[in-house]
PDB file of N, CA and C in Angstrom:
ATOM      1  N   MET A 209       3.761   1.930 -32.667  1.00 90.00           N
ATOM      2  CA  MET A 209       4.057   1.671 -31.286  1.00 90.00           C
ATOM      3  C   MET A 209       5.139   2.650 -30.836  1.00 90.00           C
ATOM      4  N   ILE A 210       4.870   3.316 -29.726  1.00 95.00           N
ATOM      5  CA  ILE A 210       5.799   4.287 -29.150  1.00 95.00           C
ATOM      6  C   ILE A 210       6.114   3.838 -27.729  1.00 95.00           C
ATOM      7  N   ILE A 211       7.379   3.852 -27.384  1.00 94.00           N
ATOM      8  CA  ILE A 211       7.792   3.492 -26.033  1.00 94.00           C
ATOM      9  C   ILE A 211       8.602   4.643 -25.452  1.00 94.00           C
ATOM     10  N   ALA A 212       8.235   5.046 -24.240  1.00 94.00           N
ATOM     11  CA  ALA A 212       9.004   6.036 -23.481  1.00 94.00           C
ATOM     12  C   ALA A 212       9.468   5.341 -22.216  1.00 94.00           C
ATOM     13  N   ASP A 213      10.783   5.310 -22.006  1.00 91.00           N
ATOM     14  CA  ASP A 213      11.331   4.564 -20.876  1.00 91.00           C
ATOM     15  C   ASP A 213      12.673   5.167 -20.494  1.00 91.00           C
ATOM     16  N   ASN A 214      12.936   5.245 -19.199  1.00 90.00           N
ATOM     17  CA  ASN A 214      14.231   5.749 -18.754  1.00 90.00           C
ATOM     18  C   ASN A 214      15.263   4.625 -18.591  1.00 90.00           C
ATOM     19  N   LEU A 215      14.855   3.399 -18.830  1.00 90.00           N
ATOM     20  CA  LEU A 215      15.714   2.214 -18.813  1.00 90.00           C
ATOM     21  C   LEU A 215      16.305   1.883 -17.442  1.00 90.00           C
ATOM     22  N   ILE A 216      15.697   2.365 -16.359  1.00 83.00           N
ATOM     23  CA  ILE A 216      16.233   1.985 -15.044  1.00 83.00           C
ATOM     24  C   ILE A 216      15.820   0.567 -14.656  1.00 83.00           C
ATOM     25  N   ASN A 217      14.736   0.071 -15.244  1.00 79.00           N
ATOM     26  CA  ASN A 217      14.253  -1.280 -14.952  1.00 79.00           C
ATOM     27  C   ASN A 217      14.175  -2.156 -16.193  1.00 79.00           C
ATOM     28  N   SER A 218      14.784  -1.727 -17.278  1.00 83.00           N
ATOM     29  CA  SER A 218      14.680  -2.474 -18.525  1.00 83.00           C
ATOM     30  C   SER A 218      15.956  -2.292 -19.334  1.00 83.00           C
ATOM     31  N   LYS A 219      15.989  -2.937 -20.478  1.00 89.00           N
ATOM     32  CA  LYS A 219      17.170  -2.864 -21.339  1.00 89.00           C
ATOM     33  C   LYS A 219      16.750  -2.516 -22.761  1.00 89.00           C
ATOM     34  N   ILE A 220      17.604  -1.793 -23.436  1.00 93.00           N
ATOM     35  CA  ILE A 220      17.330  -1.352 -24.801  1.00 93.00           C
ATOM     36  C   ILE A 220      17.132  -2.541 -25.748  1.00 93.00           C
ATOM     37  N   GLU A 221      17.722  -3.690 -25.422  1.00 92.00           N
ATOM     38  CA  GLU A 221      17.600  -4.883 -26.264  1.00 92.00           C
ATOM     39  C   GLU A 221      16.159  -5.378 -26.383  1.00 92.00           C
ATOM     40  N   VAL A 222      15.307  -4.975 -25.469  1.00 90.00           N
ATOM     41  CA  VAL A 222      13.900  -5.366 -25.534  1.00 90.00           C
ATOM     42  C   VAL A 222      13.267  -4.866 -26.839  1.00 90.00           C
ATOM     43  N   LEU A 223      13.737  -3.733 -27.340  1.00 93.00           N
ATOM     44  CA  LEU A 223      13.190  -3.202 -28.594  1.00 93.00           C
ATOM     45  C   LEU A 223      13.403  -4.181 -29.737  1.00 93.00           C
ATOM     46  N   ASP A 224      14.566  -4.822 -29.777  1.00 94.00           N
ATOM     47  CA  ASP A 224      14.830  -5.824 -30.815  1.00 94.00           C
ATOM     48  C   ASP A 224      13.896  -7.022 -30.676  1.00 94.00           C
ATOM     49  N   LYS A 225      13.651  -7.437 -29.446  1.00 93.00           N
ATOM     50  CA  LYS A 225      12.748  -8.567 -29.218  1.00 93.00           C
ATOM     51  C   LYS A 225      11.318  -8.221 -29.625  1.00 93.00           C
ATOM     52  N   LEU A 226      10.894  -7.009 -29.307  1.00 92.00           N
ATOM     53  CA  LEU A 226       9.555  -6.569 -29.729  1.00 92.00           C
ATOM     54  C   LEU A 226       9.447  -6.551 -31.250  1.00 92.00           C
ATOM     55  N   HIS A 227      10.493  -6.108 -31.908  1.00 95.00           N
ATOM     56  CA  HIS A 227      10.516  -6.081 -33.370  1.00 95.00           C
ATOM     57  C   HIS A 227      10.419  -7.492 -33.927  1.00 95.00           C
ATOM     58  N   GLN A 228      11.137  -8.426 -33.332  1.00 94.00           N
ATOM     59  CA  GLN A 228      11.085  -9.820 -33.780  1.00 94.00           C
ATOM     60  C   GLN A 228       9.682 -10.407 -33.618  1.00 94.00           C
ATOM     61  N   ILE A 229       9.034 -10.106 -32.510  1.00 94.00           N
ATOM     62  CA  ILE A 229       7.715 -10.667 -32.213  1.00 94.00           C
ATOM     63  C   ILE A 229       6.625 -10.038 -33.075  1.00 94.00           C
ATOM     64  N   THR A 230       6.658  -8.705 -33.204  1.00 93.00           N
ATOM     65  CA  THR A 230       5.547  -7.988 -33.851  1.00 93.00           C
ATOM     66  C   THR A 230       5.812  -7.618 -35.300  1.00 93.00           C
ATOM     67  N   GLY A 231       7.088  -7.590 -35.703  1.00 95.00           N
ATOM     68  CA  GLY A 231       7.422  -7.114 -37.045  1.00 95.00           C
ATOM     69  C   GLY A 231       7.435  -5.592 -37.136  1.00 95.00           C
ATOM     70  N   VAL A 232       7.246  -4.934 -36.027  1.00 93.00           N
ATOM     71  CA  VAL A 232       7.220  -3.472 -35.983  1.00 93.00           C
ATOM     72  C   VAL A 232       8.364  -2.999 -35.083  1.00 93.00           C
ATOM     73  N   ARG A 233       9.144  -2.042 -35.581  1.00 93.00           N
ATOM     74  CA  ARG A 233      10.192  -1.454 -34.748  1.00 93.00           C
ATOM     75  C   ARG A 233       9.575  -0.280 -33.997  1.00 93.00           C
ATOM     76  N   PRO A 234       9.509  -0.363 -32.659  1.00 94.00           N
ATOM     77  CA  PRO A 234       8.898   0.715 -31.886  1.00 94.00           C
ATOM     78  C   PRO A 234       9.694   2.017 -32.003  1.00 94.00           C
ATOM     79  N   THR A 235       8.981   3.121 -31.999  1.00 96.00           N
ATOM     80  CA  THR A 235       9.617   4.425 -31.847  1.00 96.00           C
ATOM     81  C   THR A 235       9.966   4.544 -30.372  1.00 96.00           C
ATOM     82  N   PHE A 236      11.215   4.858 -30.075  1.00 96.00           N
ATOM     83  CA  PHE A 236      11.670   4.831 -28.689  1.00 96.00           C
ATOM     84  C   PHE A 236      12.185   6.192 -28.246  1.00 96.00           C
ATOM     85  N   TYR A 237      11.756   6.600 -27.053  1.00 97.00           N
ATOM     86  CA  TYR A 237      12.251   7.808 -26.398  1.00 97.00           C
ATOM     87  C   TYR A 237      12.830   7.421 -25.049  1.00 97.00           C
ATOM     88  N   GLN A 238      14.099   7.687 -24.838  1.00 96.00           N
ATOM     89  CA  GLN A 238      14.693   7.423 -23.529  1.00 96.00           C
ATOM     90  C   GLN A 238      14.476   8.662 -22.674  1.00 96.00           C
ATOM     91  N   ILE A 239      13.366   8.641 -21.955  1.00 94.00           N
ATOM     92  CA  ILE A 239      12.992   9.749 -21.076  1.00 94.00           C
ATOM     93  C   ILE A 239      12.394   9.192 -19.799  1.00 94.00           C
ATOM     94  N   ASP A 240      12.344  10.013 -18.799  1.00 91.00           N
ATOM     95  CA  ASP A 240      11.642   9.687 -17.568  1.00 91.00           C
ATOM     96  C   ASP A 240      10.214  10.201 -17.730  1.00 91.00           C
ATOM     97  N   VAL A 241       9.246   9.325 -17.541  1.00 90.00           N
ATOM     98  CA  VAL A 241       7.850   9.700 -17.760  1.00 90.00           C
ATOM     99  C   VAL A 241       7.356  10.713 -16.731  1.00 90.00           C
ATOM    100  N   THR A 242       8.117  10.960 -15.682  1.00 90.00           N
ATOM    101  CA  THR A 242       7.744  12.026 -14.751  1.00 90.00           C
ATOM    102  C   THR A 242       8.059  13.403 -15.324  1.00 90.00           C
ATOM    103  N   ASP A 243       8.795  13.466 -16.434  1.00 94.00           N
ATOM    104  CA  ASP A 243       9.154  14.734 -17.085  1.00 94.00           C
ATOM    105  C   ASP A 243       8.004  15.148 -18.007  1.00 94.00           C
ATOM    106  N   GLU A 244       7.102  15.927 -17.449  1.00 95.00           N
ATOM    107  CA  GLU A 244       5.863  16.279 -18.161  1.00 95.00           C
ATOM    108  C   GLU A 244       6.122  16.979 -19.493  1.00 95.00           C
ATOM    109  N   ALA A 245       7.096  17.856 -19.550  1.00 97.00           N
ATOM    110  CA  ALA A 245       7.377  18.581 -20.797  1.00 97.00           C
ATOM    111  C   ALA A 245       7.815  17.624 -21.908  1.00 97.00           C
ATOM    112  N   ARG A 246       8.651  16.662 -21.579  1.00 97.00           N
ATOM    113  CA  ARG A 246       9.117  15.684 -22.588  1.00 97.00           C
ATOM    114  C   ARG A 246       7.972  14.766 -23.020  1.00 97.00           C
ATOM    115  N   VAL A 247       7.131  14.371 -22.074  1.00 97.00           N
ATOM    116  CA  VAL A 247       5.985  13.525 -22.411  1.00 97.00           C
ATOM    117  C   VAL A 247       5.016  14.301 -23.305  1.00 97.00           C
ATOM    118  N   GLU A 248       4.813  15.565 -23.006  1.00 97.00           N
ATOM    119  CA  GLU A 248       3.941  16.419 -23.838  1.00 97.00           C
ATOM    120  C   GLU A 248       4.452  16.463 -25.275  1.00 97.00           C
ATOM    121  N   GLU A 249       5.769  16.553 -25.467  1.00 97.00           N
ATOM    122  CA  GLU A 249       6.344  16.556 -26.818  1.00 97.00           C
ATOM    123  C   GLU A 249       5.969  15.286 -27.583  1.00 97.00           C
ATOM    124  N   ILE A 250       6.048  14.158 -26.909  1.00 97.00           N
ATOM    125  CA  ILE A 250       5.703  12.893 -27.554  1.00 97.00           C
ATOM    126  C   ILE A 250       4.236  12.886 -27.970  1.00 97.00           C
ATOM    127  N   PHE A 251       3.360  13.280 -27.055  1.00 97.00           N
ATOM    128  CA  PHE A 251       1.934  13.296 -27.362  1.00 97.00           C
ATOM    129  C   PHE A 251       1.617  14.293 -28.480  1.00 97.00           C
ATOM    130  N   ALA A 252       2.306  15.420 -28.486  1.00 96.00           N
ATOM    131  CA  ALA A 252       2.053  16.443 -29.509  1.00 96.00           C
ATOM    132  C   ALA A 252       2.546  16.009 -30.884  1.00 96.00           C
ATOM    133  N   ASN A 253       3.572  15.158 -30.923  1.00 97.00           N
ATOM    134  CA  ASN A 253       4.184  14.781 -32.201  1.00 97.00           C
ATOM    135  C   ASN A 253       3.698  13.456 -32.769  1.00 97.00           C
ATOM    136  N   HIS A 254       2.786  12.793 -32.081  1.00 97.00           N
ATOM    137  CA  HIS A 254       2.289  11.496 -32.550  1.00 97.00           C
ATOM    138  C   HIS A 254       0.777  11.439 -32.400  1.00 97.00           C
ATOM    139  N   ASN A 255       0.170  10.671 -33.259  1.00 95.00           N
ATOM    140  CA  ASN A 255      -1.272  10.445 -33.189  1.00 95.00           C
ATOM    141  C   ASN A 255      -1.498   9.213 -32.307  1.00 95.00           C
ATOM    142  N   ILE A 256      -1.667   9.424 -31.025  1.00 96.00           N
ATOM    143  CA  ILE A 256      -1.787   8.340 -30.053  1.00 96.00           C
ATOM    144  C   ILE A 256      -3.263   8.094 -29.772  1.00 96.00           C
ATOM    145  N   ASP A 257      -3.669   6.816 -29.796  1.00 95.00           N
ATOM    146  CA  ASP A 257      -5.071   6.519 -29.509  1.00 95.00           C
ATOM    147  C   ASP A 257      -5.267   5.652 -28.268  1.00 95.00           C
ATOM    148  N   VAL A 258      -4.190   5.102 -27.737  1.00 96.00           N
ATOM    149  CA  VAL A 258      -4.271   4.330 -26.498  1.00 96.00           C
ATOM    150  C   VAL A 258      -2.926   4.415 -25.773  1.00 96.00           C
ATOM    151  N   VAL A 259      -2.989   4.440 -24.444  1.00 95.00           N
ATOM    152  CA  VAL A 259      -1.779   4.464 -23.622  1.00 95.00           C
ATOM    153  C   VAL A 259      -1.816   3.247 -22.712  1.00 95.00           C
ATOM    154  N   ILE A 260      -0.707   2.517 -22.697  1.00 91.00           N
ATOM    155  CA  ILE A 260      -0.538   1.411 -21.759  1.00 91.00           C
ATOM    156  C   ILE A 260       0.601   1.803 -20.833  1.00 91.00           C
ATOM    157  N   HIS A 261       0.296   1.895 -19.568  1.00 88.00           N
ATOM    158  CA  HIS A 261       1.232   2.415 -18.562  1.00 88.00           C
ATOM    159  C   HIS A 261       1.923   1.260 -17.824  1.00 88.00           C
ATOM    160  N   PHE A 262       3.217   1.073 -18.140  1.00 81.00           N
ATOM    161  CA  PHE A 262       4.045   0.096 -17.437  1.00 81.00           C
ATOM    162  C   PHE A 262       5.174   0.797 -16.694  1.00 81.00           C
ATOM    163  N   ALA A 263       5.051   2.089 -16.431  1.00 68.00           N
ATOM    164  CA  ALA A 263       6.172   2.893 -15.948  1.00 68.00           C
ATOM    165  C   ALA A 263       6.387   2.861 -14.442  1.00 68.00           C
ATOM    166  N   GLY A 264       5.684   1.997 -13.744  1.00 75.00           N
ATOM    167  CA  GLY A 264       5.842   1.951 -12.303  1.00 75.00           C
ATOM    168  C   GLY A 264       7.020   1.096 -11.860  1.00 75.00           C
ATOM    169  N   LEU A 265       7.578   1.461 -10.728  1.00 76.00           N
ATOM    170  CA  LEU A 265       8.607   0.634 -10.101  1.00 76.00           C
ATOM    171  C   LEU A 265       7.902  -0.433  -9.281  1.00 76.00           C
ATOM    172  N   LYS A 266       8.504  -1.630  -9.163  1.00 73.00           N
ATOM    173  CA  LYS A 266       7.741  -2.721  -8.565  1.00 73.00           C
ATOM    174  C   LYS A 266       8.556  -3.750  -7.778  1.00 73.00           C
ATOM    175  N   VAL A 267       9.750  -3.447  -7.347  1.00 72.00           N
ATOM    176  CA  VAL A 267      10.532  -4.397  -6.557  1.00 72.00           C
ATOM    177  C   VAL A 267      10.085  -4.284  -5.097  1.00 72.00           C
ATOM    178  N   VAL A 268       9.527  -5.362  -4.565  1.00 76.00           N
ATOM    179  CA  VAL A 268       8.871  -5.303  -3.261  1.00 76.00           C
ATOM    180  C   VAL A 268       9.819  -4.840  -2.160  1.00 76.00           C
ATOM    181  N   GLY A 269      10.934  -5.521  -1.964  1.00 78.00           N
ATOM    182  CA  GLY A 269      11.853  -5.147  -0.892  1.00 78.00           C
ATOM    183  C   GLY A 269      12.350  -3.734  -1.029  1.00 78.00           C
ATOM    184  N   GLU A 270      12.705  -3.353  -2.252  1.00 81.00           N
ATOM    185  CA  GLU A 270      13.196  -1.998  -2.488  1.00 81.00           C
ATOM    186  C   GLU A 270      12.095  -0.970  -2.271  1.00 81.00           C
ATOM    187  N   SER A 271      10.867  -1.352  -2.569  1.00 80.00           N
ATOM    188  CA  SER A 271       9.760  -0.410  -2.365  1.00 80.00           C
ATOM    189  C   SER A 271       9.561  -0.089  -0.894  1.00 80.00           C
ATOM    190  N   VAL A 272      10.004  -0.982  -0.026  1.00 82.00           N
ATOM    191  CA  VAL A 272       9.929  -0.728   1.406  1.00 82.00           C
ATOM    192  C   VAL A 272      11.073   0.182   1.833  1.00 82.00           C
ATOM    193  N   SER A 273      12.280  -0.112   1.348  1.00 87.00           N
ATOM    194  CA  SER A 273      13.445   0.682   1.753  1.00 87.00           C
ATOM    195  C   SER A 273      13.499   2.044   1.070  1.00 87.00           C
ATOM    196  N   LYS A 274      12.875   2.159  -0.085  1.00 86.00           N
ATOM    197  CA  LYS A 274      12.847   3.426  -0.823  1.00 86.00           C
ATOM    198  C   LYS A 274      11.401   3.841  -1.083  1.00 86.00           C
ATOM    199  N   SER A 275      10.596   3.767  -0.054  1.00 85.00           N
ATOM    200  CA  SER A 275       9.154   3.969  -0.235  1.00 85.00           C
ATOM    201  C   SER A 275       8.799   5.339  -0.808  1.00 85.00           C
ATOM    202  N   LEU A 276       9.460   6.392  -0.373  1.00 84.00           N
ATOM    203  CA  LEU A 276       9.140   7.721  -0.889  1.00 84.00           C
ATOM    204  C   LEU A 276       9.496   7.833  -2.377  1.00 84.00           C
ATOM    205  N   GLU A 277      10.646   7.284  -2.761  1.00 84.00           N
ATOM    206  CA  GLU A 277      11.050   7.291  -4.173  1.00 84.00           C
ATOM    207  C   GLU A 277      10.036   6.527  -5.028  1.00 84.00           C
ATOM    208  N   TYR A 278       9.599   5.373  -4.561  1.00 81.00           N
ATOM    209  CA  TYR A 278       8.613   4.571  -5.288  1.00 81.00           C
ATOM    210  C   TYR A 278       7.275   5.301  -5.375  1.00 81.00           C
ATOM    211  N   TYR A 279       6.847   5.833  -4.263  1.00 83.00           N
ATOM    212  CA  TYR A 279       5.564   6.545  -4.221  1.00 83.00           C
ATOM    213  C   TYR A 279       5.575   7.712  -5.204  1.00 83.00           C
ATOM    214  N   CYS A 280       6.615   8.529  -5.151  1.00 80.00           N
ATOM    215  CA  CYS A 280       6.701   9.689  -6.041  1.00 80.00           C
ATOM    216  C   CYS A 280       6.762   9.258  -7.500  1.00 80.00           C
ATOM    217  N   ASN A 281       7.625   8.304  -7.818  1.00 80.00           N
ATOM    218  CA  ASN A 281       7.752   7.845  -9.198  1.00 80.00           C
ATOM    219  C   ASN A 281       6.424   7.298  -9.713  1.00 80.00           C
ATOM    220  N   ASN A 282       5.842   6.379  -8.989  1.00 81.00           N
ATOM    221  CA  ASN A 282       4.635   5.710  -9.481  1.00 81.00           C
ATOM    222  C   ASN A 282       3.436   6.647  -9.538  1.00 81.00           C
ATOM    223  N   LEU A 283       3.307   7.513  -8.581  1.00 87.00           N
ATOM    224  CA  LEU A 283       2.196   8.461  -8.577  1.00 87.00           C
ATOM    225  C   LEU A 283       2.361   9.510  -9.685  1.00 87.00           C
ATOM    226  N   ILE A 284       3.548  10.082  -9.796  1.00 90.00           N
ATOM    227  CA  ILE A 284       3.765  11.134 -10.795  1.00 90.00           C
ATOM    228  C   ILE A 284       3.660  10.573 -12.209  1.00 90.00           C
ATOM    229  N   ASN A 285       4.218   9.382 -12.463  1.00 88.00           N
ATOM    230  CA  ASN A 285       4.065   8.769 -13.787  1.00 88.00           C
ATOM    231  C   ASN A 285       2.600   8.666 -14.181  1.00 88.00           C
ATOM    232  N   THR A 286       1.806   8.154 -13.271  1.00 90.00           N
ATOM    233  CA  THR A 286       0.382   7.960 -13.561  1.00 90.00           C
ATOM    234  C   THR A 286      -0.322   9.297 -13.765  1.00 90.00           C
ATOM    235  N   MET A 287       0.013  10.277 -12.953  1.00 93.00           N
ATOM    236  CA  MET A 287      -0.611  11.596 -13.090  1.00 93.00           C
ATOM    237  C   MET A 287      -0.246  12.252 -14.422  1.00 93.00           C
ATOM    238  N   VAL A 288       1.032  12.191 -14.804  1.00 94.00           N
ATOM    239  CA  VAL A 288       1.467  12.809 -16.066  1.00 94.00           C
ATOM    240  C   VAL A 288       0.789  12.124 -17.247  1.00 94.00           C
ATOM    241  N   LEU A 289       0.811  10.802 -17.284  1.00 94.00           N
ATOM    242  CA  LEU A 289       0.192  10.096 -18.408  1.00 94.00           C
ATOM    243  C   LEU A 289      -1.315  10.331 -18.461  1.00 94.00           C
ATOM    244  N   SER A 290      -1.967  10.341 -17.302  1.00 95.00           N
ATOM    245  CA  SER A 290      -3.414  10.612 -17.265  1.00 95.00           C
ATOM    246  C   SER A 290      -3.730  12.013 -17.768  1.00 95.00           C
ATOM    247  N   LYS A 291      -2.943  12.982 -17.332  1.00 96.00           N
ATOM    248  CA  LYS A 291      -3.137  14.365 -17.767  1.00 96.00           C
ATOM    249  C   LYS A 291      -2.984  14.492 -19.273  1.00 96.00           C
ATOM    250  N   MET A 292      -1.972  13.846 -19.831  1.00 96.00           N
ATOM    251  CA  MET A 292      -1.753  13.906 -21.278  1.00 96.00           C
ATOM    252  C   MET A 292      -2.914  13.267 -22.031  1.00 96.00           C
ATOM    253  N   CYS A 293      -3.438  12.170 -21.502  1.00 96.00           N
ATOM    254  CA  CYS A 293      -4.588  11.529 -22.138  1.00 96.00           C
ATOM    255  C   CYS A 293      -5.785  12.474 -22.176  1.00 96.00           C
ATOM    256  N   VAL A 294      -6.037  13.143 -21.072  1.00 97.00           N
ATOM    257  CA  VAL A 294      -7.157  14.091 -21.014  1.00 97.00           C
ATOM    258  C   VAL A 294      -6.916  15.240 -21.988  1.00 97.00           C
ATOM    259  N   GLN A 295      -5.728  15.835 -21.964  1.00 96.00           N
ATOM    260  CA  GLN A 295      -5.429  16.979 -22.835  1.00 96.00           C
ATOM    261  C   GLN A 295      -5.481  16.627 -24.315  1.00 96.00           C
ATOM    262  N   HIS A 296      -5.157  15.388 -24.654  1.00 97.00           N
ATOM    263  CA  HIS A 296      -5.094  14.995 -26.063  1.00 97.00           C
ATOM    264  C   HIS A 296      -6.281  14.129 -26.496  1.00 97.00           C
ATOM    265  N   GLY A 297      -7.309  14.049 -25.645  1.00 96.00           N
ATOM    266  CA  GLY A 297      -8.538  13.357 -26.002  1.00 96.00           C
ATOM    267  C   GLY A 297      -8.378  11.854 -26.182  1.00 96.00           C
ATOM    268  N   ILE A 298      -7.487  11.257 -25.424  1.00 96.00           N
ATOM    269  CA  ILE A 298      -7.263   9.818 -25.514  1.00 96.00           C
ATOM    270  C   ILE A 298      -8.110   9.144 -24.440  1.00 96.00           C
ATOM    271  N   GLY A 299      -9.076   8.362 -24.882  1.00 95.00           N
ATOM    272  CA  GLY A 299     -10.020   7.747 -23.958  1.00 95.00           C
ATOM    273  C   GLY A 299      -9.671   6.330 -23.547  1.00 95.00           C
ATOM    274  N   LYS A 300      -8.551   5.828 -24.026  1.00 96.00           N
ATOM    275  CA  LYS A 300      -8.164   4.457 -23.686  1.00 96.00           C
ATOM    276  C   LYS A 300      -6.841   4.489 -22.925  1.00 96.00           C
ATOM    277  N   PHE A 301      -6.904   4.069 -21.665  1.00 93.00           N
ATOM    278  CA  PHE A 301      -5.738   4.089 -20.782  1.00 93.00           C
ATOM    279  C   PHE A 301      -5.716   2.775 -20.015  1.00 93.00           C
ATOM    280  N   VAL A 302      -4.669   2.003 -20.183  1.00 90.00           N
ATOM    281  CA  VAL A 302      -4.519   0.742 -19.465  1.00 90.00           C
ATOM    282  C   VAL A 302      -3.408   0.925 -18.445  1.00 90.00           C
ATOM    283  N   PHE A 303      -3.731   0.696 -17.201  1.00 84.00           N
ATOM    284  CA  PHE A 303      -2.737   0.780 -16.135  1.00 84.00           C
ATOM    285  C   PHE A 303      -2.394  -0.636 -15.727  1.00 84.00           C
ATOM    286  N   SER A 304      -1.128  -0.991 -15.859  1.00 78.00           N
ATOM    287  CA  SER A 304      -0.690  -2.320 -15.471  1.00 78.00           C
ATOM    288  C   SER A 304      -0.095  -2.258 -14.081  1.00 78.00           C
ATOM    289  N   SER A 305      -0.789  -2.862 -13.139  1.00 65.00           N
ATOM    290  CA  SER A 305      -0.171  -2.939 -11.826  1.00 65.00           C
ATOM    291  C   SER A 305       0.897  -4.017 -11.912  1.00 65.00           C
ATOM    292  N   SER A 306       1.738  -4.069 -10.946  1.00 59.00           N
ATOM    293  CA  SER A 306       2.819  -5.058 -10.996  1.00 59.00           C
ATOM    294  C   SER A 306       2.257  -6.461 -10.911  1.00 59.00           C
ATOM    295  N   ALA A 307       3.030  -7.387 -11.425  1.00 55.00           N
ATOM    296  CA  ALA A 307       2.680  -8.792 -11.307  1.00 55.00           C
ATOM    297  C   ALA A 307       3.411  -9.411 -10.122  1.00 55.00           C
ATOM    298  N   THR A 308       3.912  -8.563  -9.261  1.00 57.00           N
ATOM    299  CA  THR A 308       4.693  -9.018  -8.114  1.00 57.00           C
ATOM    300  C   THR A 308       3.784  -9.663  -7.077  1.00 57.00           C
ATOM    301  N   VAL A 309       4.262 -10.722  -6.495  1.00 55.00           N
ATOM    302  CA  VAL A 309       3.532 -11.377  -5.420  1.00 55.00           C
ATOM    303  C   VAL A 309       4.091 -10.844  -4.104  1.00 55.00           C
ATOM    304  N   TYR A 310       3.206 -10.295  -3.300  1.00 56.00           N
ATOM    305  CA  TYR A 310       3.624  -9.685  -2.052  1.00 56.00           C
ATOM    306  C   TYR A 310       3.547 -10.700  -0.920  1.00 56.00           C
ATOM    307  N   GLU A 311       4.480 -10.602  -0.015  1.00 58.00           N
ATOM    308  CA  GLU A 311       4.469 -11.463   1.154  1.00 58.00           C
ATOM    309  C   GLU A 311       4.269 -10.613   2.396  1.00 58.00           C
ATOM    310  N   ASP A 312       3.980 -11.271   3.490  1.00 58.00           N
ATOM    311  CA  ASP A 312       3.791 -10.574   4.754  1.00 58.00           C
ATOM    312  C   ASP A 312       5.134 -10.076   5.264  1.00 58.00           C
ATOM    313  N   TRP A 313       5.282  -8.766   5.432  1.00 55.00           N
ATOM    314  CA  TRP A 313       6.544  -8.172   5.873  1.00 55.00           C
ATOM    315  C   TRP A 313       6.599  -7.969   7.383  1.00 55.00           C
ATOM    316  N   ASN A 314       5.589  -8.447   8.107  1.00 55.00           N
ATOM    317  CA  ASN A 314       5.565  -8.262   9.573  1.00 55.00           C
ATOM    318  C   ASN A 314       6.463  -9.240  10.278  1.00 55.00           C
TER     319      ASN A 314
END
């Protein structure tokens, strides 16, 4: 298990919890997934067979006030990970949309 995360929406302690649950200590890279060169290094140095993408930002109110930041982050993350999957022959890609419940903002 490999995790790449910039920790803006998570905490490093999650790695300990994952280890407790699975018995496996994840390999962790503190990077921004929009950094294509760093993501390429990870893909080049590991035998990856599936990618699960949780790298999107998902706070509803903030997504309205910082819409361009959210759009760029979420779009670029998905594009970089998709590109790496294609380049490295990875045919399994799971995109997790947010579990956020949206309300009417009108």
